[in-house]
Amino acid sequence: MTDHPARAVPRPALVGIFGGLFAGYLGLTAVIPVLPAFLRDRHAAGDLVVGLVVTVTAGTALLVRPVAGALADRYGHRTVMLAGALVAALGGLLYFLPLAVPALVAVRLLLGAGEAALFTAGAVWTVALAPHHRRGQLIGLYGVSMWGGISAGTFLGATLQQVSFTAVWALAAAAPLLAAALIALVPVPHGEPGTAAPQEPGTAAQRRSGGGGGLLLRPALLPGTALALGAAGYAGLAAFVVLHLDARGIGSGVLVLSCFSAVYAGTRLVIGHLPDKLGPRRVAAWSAAGEAVGLTIVALAPNLPVAVAGGVVTGVGFSLLHPSLALMVMNRAEPTRQGAAIGAYTSFWDLGLAVWGPVTGLVAATLDYPAVFGVGAACAVAAAAMAAWIGRPAGGHGGTGSPGGPGSERTEARAA
């Protein structure tokens, strides 16, 4: 399938999708800074229980993302994204009940499923609506909407905690309802992806796209692995840059994180078109290499300006890694399987954080804080090598029309 290059981006539709994602994540994350105090105050919970309740959503998100993507392929992107928003709203309402800890864990598992459906269906919907020459850019802007919702949600949740827990629960329910309203208002013209009749499982198109399911969907496997490797640097930076700079007598590690976050969003806004213009494989490789350089600077930083510079370089590199790899997935998946492919791909992010969180903690405990960033940099180098290699045909040769063949890097961002 090939779009006309002059096809305009349907801005009202993207406003509804991006706004729905923003509002959904605002509600989902408003409870994050509040849950630890709530669990200790109402349930006398220890650190283990607090950690379990806060992070358990990643488990269902990891499992549900590929399923949500496949359902979006079959029944429509809007249907699945709307269902995710409504599940998130239901979870917010359940916080009002006097739940015991096991029931609260079940609510959090439900919210993980809602988050997975909301994000995955919206991501594929965004790509389906966009012209091919702007798909990478819009994938990046979609991610900015998510991070914006996360930032606003955690800030508002911490602020409303000063009023009451009930006020936070109200926001956790109301924001996803607003998301559902925005999503429901987006028109889906006849003929858009997802409006056709559901595909039967086991079709020839599915077999050509790599078969399998879950994380092992072929178009998502290598880009997803590269994404999981890139996640190591983010996990280390988020968890240990403050402690690292404190141990060096520098302090102000929060400033490094703030600069990283600002540059992460700003890069997508300013140069988010590069994966489309230069080709996703090339941009992914250079982005991962930039992440490695930035993490190395942070590890060796003798003072705050150098550490901030390292955070900025890391943010620039890491910002374009995800949309570049996602575009590679979309280019290699059959149209009838793109939802499943992008769902499987994004699951590697959850998997990466689940793996690298405890691994970086072990590295910090047994070695030192600079080693944490060294491990992240090494993983980013591996991600860069993998991104440069993905799509090259076996034996190092292939036709012009084969992924990775001569001329494919220039055209892969423009034709599916």
PDB file of N, CA, C and O in Angstrom, residues 167-203:
ATOM      1  N   ALA A 167      -9.421  13.161  46.049  1.00  0.00           N
ATOM      2  CA  ALA A 167      -9.235  14.082  44.920  1.00  0.00           C
ATOM      3  C   ALA A 167      -8.360  13.454  43.845  1.00  0.00           C
ATOM      4  O   ALA A 167      -8.600  13.643  42.642  1.00  0.00           O
ATOM      5  N   VAL A 168      -7.351  12.692  44.258  1.00  0.00           N
ATOM      6  CA  VAL A 168      -6.481  12.025  43.293  1.00  0.00           C
ATOM      7  C   VAL A 168      -7.255  10.938  42.554  1.00  0.00           C
ATOM      8  O   VAL A 168      -7.151  10.801  41.329  1.00  0.00           O
ATOM      9  N   TRP A 169      -8.064  10.172  43.283  1.00  0.00           N
ATOM     10  CA  TRP A 169      -8.844   9.116  42.624  1.00  0.00           C
ATOM     11  C   TRP A 169      -9.810   9.734  41.613  1.00  0.00           C
ATOM     12  O   TRP A 169     -10.048   9.158  40.546  1.00  0.00           O
ATOM     13  N   ALA A 170     -10.374  10.884  41.955  1.00  0.00           N
ATOM     14  CA  ALA A 170     -11.300  11.542  41.027  1.00  0.00           C
ATOM     15  C   ALA A 170     -10.596  11.920  39.721  1.00  0.00           C
ATOM     16  O   ALA A 170     -11.139  11.745  38.626  1.00  0.00           O
ATOM     17  N   LEU A 171      -9.377  12.440  39.839  1.00  0.00           N
ATOM     18  CA  LEU A 171      -8.606  12.768  38.635  1.00  0.00           C
ATOM     19  C   LEU A 171      -8.274  11.511  37.849  1.00  0.00           C
ATOM     20  O   LEU A 171      -8.341  11.500  36.610  1.00  0.00           O
ATOM     21  N   ALA A 172      -7.931  10.422  38.562  1.00  0.00           N
ATOM     22  CA  ALA A 172      -7.579   9.164  37.905  1.00  0.00           C
ATOM     23  C   ALA A 172      -8.753   8.587  37.124  1.00  0.00           C
ATOM     24  O   ALA A 172      -8.543   7.853  36.145  1.00  0.00           O
ATOM     25  N   ALA A 173      -9.979   8.895  37.522  1.00  0.00           N
ATOM     26  CA  ALA A 173     -11.153   8.427  36.788  1.00  0.00           C
ATOM     27  C   ALA A 173     -11.598   9.420  35.721  1.00  0.00           C
ATOM     28  O   ALA A 173     -11.987   9.028  34.615  1.00  0.00           O
ATOM     29  N   ALA A 174     -11.532  10.722  36.039  1.00  0.00           N
ATOM     30  CA  ALA A 174     -12.061  11.736  35.128  1.00  0.00           C
ATOM     31  C   ALA A 174     -11.182  11.910  33.893  1.00  0.00           C
ATOM     32  O   ALA A 174     -11.700  12.083  32.774  1.00  0.00           O
ATOM     33  N   ALA A 175      -9.871  11.907  34.057  1.00  0.00           N
ATOM     34  CA  ALA A 175      -8.988  12.140  32.911  1.00  0.00           C
ATOM     35  C   ALA A 175      -9.142  11.066  31.833  1.00  0.00           C
ATOM     36  O   ALA A 175      -9.237  11.402  30.644  1.00  0.00           O
ATOM     37  N   PRO A 176      -9.186   9.763  32.176  1.00  0.00           N
ATOM     38  CA  PRO A 176      -9.429   8.776  31.117  1.00  0.00           C
ATOM     39  C   PRO A 176     -10.815   8.895  30.485  1.00  0.00           C
ATOM     40  O   PRO A 176     -10.980   8.561  29.309  1.00  0.00           O
ATOM     41  N   LEU A 177     -11.813   9.372  31.234  1.00  0.00           N
ATOM     42  CA  LEU A 177     -13.122   9.605  30.624  1.00  0.00           C
ATOM     43  C   LEU A 177     -13.036  10.721  29.587  1.00  0.00           C
ATOM     44  O   LEU A 177     -13.662  10.641  28.516  1.00  0.00           O
ATOM     45  N   LEU A 178     -12.265  11.762  29.897  1.00  0.00           N
ATOM     46  CA  LEU A 178     -12.019  12.809  28.906  1.00  0.00           C
ATOM     47  C   LEU A 178     -11.294  12.222  27.696  1.00  0.00           C
ATOM     48  O   LEU A 178     -11.612  12.562  26.541  1.00  0.00           O
ATOM     49  N   ALA A 179     -10.344  11.339  27.956  1.00  0.00           N
ATOM     50  CA  ALA A 179      -9.630  10.681  26.857  1.00  0.00           C
ATOM     51  C   ALA A 179     -10.606   9.907  25.975  1.00  0.00           C
ATOM     52  O   ALA A 179     -10.538   9.970  24.734  1.00  0.00           O
ATOM     53  N   ALA A 180     -11.522   9.177  26.605  1.00  0.00           N
ATOM     54  CA  ALA A 180     -12.501   8.407  25.837  1.00  0.00           C
ATOM     55  C   ALA A 180     -13.369   9.321  24.974  1.00  0.00           C
ATOM     56  O   ALA A 180     -13.679   9.000  23.819  1.00  0.00           O
ATOM     57  N   ALA A 181     -13.755  10.473  25.524  1.00  0.00           N
ATOM     58  CA  ALA A 181     -14.573  11.412  24.755  1.00  0.00           C
ATOM     59  C   ALA A 181     -13.812  11.945  23.544  1.00  0.00           C
ATOM     60  O   ALA A 181     -14.358  12.037  22.438  1.00  0.00           O
ATOM     61  N   LEU A 182     -12.538  12.290  23.739  1.00  0.00           N
ATOM     62  CA  LEU A 182     -11.731  12.797  22.628  1.00  0.00           C
ATOM     63  C   LEU A 182     -11.547  11.740  21.550  1.00  0.00           C
ATOM     64  O   LEU A 182     -11.631  12.025  20.350  1.00  0.00           O
ATOM     65  N   ILE A 183     -11.298  10.502  21.969  1.00  0.00           N
ATOM     66  CA  ILE A 183     -11.104   9.415  21.008  1.00  0.00           C
ATOM     67  C   ILE A 183     -12.392   9.140  20.240  1.00  0.00           C
ATOM     68  O   ILE A 183     -12.391   8.927  19.025  1.00  0.00           O
ATOM     69  N   ALA A 184     -13.524   9.155  20.961  1.00  0.00           N
ATOM     70  CA  ALA A 184     -14.808   8.855  20.317  1.00  0.00           C
ATOM     71  C   ALA A 184     -15.185   9.895  19.279  1.00  0.00           C
ATOM     72  O   ALA A 184     -15.936   9.590  18.340  1.00  0.00           O
ATOM     73  N   LEU A 185     -14.682  11.119  19.419  1.00  0.00           N
ATOM     74  CA  LEU A 185     -15.010  12.187  18.476  1.00  0.00           C
ATOM     75  C   LEU A 185     -14.216  12.101  17.175  1.00  0.00           C
ATOM     76  O   LEU A 185     -14.542  12.797  16.211  1.00  0.00           O
ATOM     77  N   VAL A 186     -13.176  11.271  17.143  1.00  0.00           N
ATOM     78  CA  VAL A 186     -12.359  11.167  15.933  1.00  0.00           C
ATOM     79  C   VAL A 186     -13.121  10.365  14.884  1.00  0.00           C
ATOM     80  O   VAL A 186     -13.498   9.215  15.127  1.00  0.00           O
ATOM     81  N   PRO A 187     -13.367  10.942  13.720  1.00  0.00           N
ATOM     82  CA  PRO A 187     -14.076  10.182  12.678  1.00  0.00           C
ATOM     83  C   PRO A 187     -13.171   9.134  12.066  1.00  0.00           C
ATOM     84  O   PRO A 187     -11.960   9.317  11.955  1.00  0.00           O
ATOM     85  N   VAL A 188     -13.762   8.045  11.686  1.00  0.00           N
ATOM     86  CA  VAL A 188     -13.029   6.985  10.991  1.00  0.00           C
ATOM     87  C   VAL A 188     -13.694   6.781   9.645  1.00  0.00           C
ATOM     88  O   VAL A 188     -14.680   6.055   9.525  1.00  0.00           O
ATOM     89  N   PRO A 189     -13.193   7.446   8.590  1.00  0.00           N
ATOM     90  CA  PRO A 189     -13.816   7.318   7.265  1.00  0.00           C
ATOM     91  C   PRO A 189     -13.787   5.881   6.776  1.00  0.00           C
ATOM     92  O   PRO A 189     -12.890   5.104   7.117  1.00  0.00           O
ATOM     93  N   HIS A 190     -14.769   5.546   5.970  1.00  0.00           N
ATOM     94  CA  HIS A 190     -14.814   4.201   5.385  1.00  0.00           C
ATOM     95  C   HIS A 190     -13.550   3.960   4.568  1.00  0.00           C
ATOM     96  O   HIS A 190     -13.127   4.805   3.784  1.00  0.00           O
ATOM     97  N   GLY A 191     -12.952   2.793   4.782  1.00  0.00           N
ATOM     98  CA  GLY A 191     -11.745   2.455   4.047  1.00  0.00           C
ATOM     99  C   GLY A 191     -10.478   2.691   4.832  1.00  0.00           C
ATOM    100  O   GLY A 191      -9.410   2.250   4.422  1.00  0.00           O
ATOM    101  N   GLU A 192     -10.555   3.405   5.991  1.00  0.00           N
ATOM    102  CA  GLU A 192      -9.361   3.566   6.807  1.00  0.00           C
ATOM    103  C   GLU A 192      -8.977   2.211   7.393  1.00  0.00           C
ATOM    104  O   GLU A 192      -9.837   1.352   7.612  1.00  0.00           O
ATOM    105  N   PRO A 193      -7.677   2.000   7.692  1.00  0.00           N
ATOM    106  CA  PRO A 193      -7.280   0.747   8.325  1.00  0.00           C
ATOM    107  C   PRO A 193      -8.082   0.517   9.597  1.00  0.00           C
ATOM    108  O   PRO A 193      -8.246   1.411  10.418  1.00  0.00           O
ATOM    109  N   GLY A 194      -8.556  -0.712   9.730  1.00  0.00           N
ATOM    110  CA  GLY A 194      -9.337  -1.053  10.906  1.00  0.00           C
ATOM    111  C   GLY A 194     -10.830  -1.026  10.663  1.00  0.00           C
ATOM    112  O   GLY A 194     -11.593  -1.478  11.497  1.00  0.00           O
ATOM    113  N   THR A 195     -11.297  -0.487   9.540  1.00  0.00           N
ATOM    114  CA  THR A 195     -12.727  -0.459   9.260  1.00  0.00           C
ATOM    115  C   THR A 195     -13.151  -1.607   8.370  1.00  0.00           C
ATOM    116  O   THR A 195     -14.336  -1.831   8.175  1.00  0.00           O
ATOM    117  N   ALA A 196     -12.185  -2.285   7.788  1.00  0.00           N
ATOM    118  CA  ALA A 196     -12.522  -3.425   6.941  1.00  0.00           C
ATOM    119  C   ALA A 196     -12.969  -4.601   7.795  1.00  0.00           C
ATOM    120  O   ALA A 196     -12.823  -4.618   9.012  1.00  0.00           O
ATOM    121  N   ALA A 197     -13.488  -5.631   7.152  1.00  0.00           N
ATOM    122  CA  ALA A 197     -13.927  -6.810   7.883  1.00  0.00           C
ATOM    123  C   ALA A 197     -12.755  -7.466   8.571  1.00  0.00           C
ATOM    124  O   ALA A 197     -11.634  -7.473   8.064  1.00  0.00           O
ATOM    125  N   PRO A 198     -12.979  -8.052   9.761  1.00  0.00           N
ATOM    126  CA  PRO A 198     -11.889  -8.697  10.486  1.00  0.00           C
ATOM    127  C   PRO A 198     -11.220  -9.771   9.655  1.00  0.00           C
ATOM    128  O   PRO A 198     -11.863 -10.517   8.919  1.00  0.00           O
ATOM    129  N   GLN A 199      -9.893  -9.847   9.776  1.00  0.00           N
ATOM    130  CA  GLN A 199      -9.136 -10.851   9.041  1.00  0.00           C
ATOM    131  C   GLN A 199      -9.196 -12.183   9.787  1.00  0.00           C
ATOM    132  O   GLN A 199      -9.141 -12.230  11.016  1.00  0.00           O
ATOM    133  N   GLU A 200      -9.276 -13.253   9.048  1.00  0.00           N
ATOM    134  CA  GLU A 200      -9.247 -14.566   9.664  1.00  0.00           C
ATOM    135  C   GLU A 200      -7.821 -14.906  10.068  1.00  0.00           C
ATOM    136  O   GLU A 200      -6.874 -14.599   9.353  1.00  0.00           O
ATOM    137  N   PRO A 201      -7.652 -15.554  11.240  1.00  0.00           N
ATOM    138  CA  PRO A 201      -6.304 -15.934  11.643  1.00  0.00           C
ATOM    139  C   PRO A 201      -5.715 -16.949  10.682  1.00  0.00           C
ATOM    140  O   PRO A 201      -6.425 -17.765  10.087  1.00  0.00           O
ATOM    141  N   GLY A 202      -4.407 -16.865  10.521  1.00  0.00           N
ATOM    142  CA  GLY A 202      -3.720 -17.846   9.699  1.00  0.00           C
ATOM    143  C   GLY A 202      -3.751 -17.543   8.218  1.00  0.00           C
ATOM    144  O   GLY A 202      -3.516 -18.433   7.416  1.00  0.00           O
ATOM    145  N   THR A 203      -4.078 -16.302   7.842  1.00  0.00           N
ATOM    146  CA  THR A 203      -4.109 -15.968   6.423  1.00  0.00           C
ATOM    147  C   THR A 203      -2.706 -15.934   5.856  1.00  0.00           C
ATOM    148  O   THR A 203      -1.711 -15.883   6.577  1.00  0.00           O
TER     149      THR A 203
END
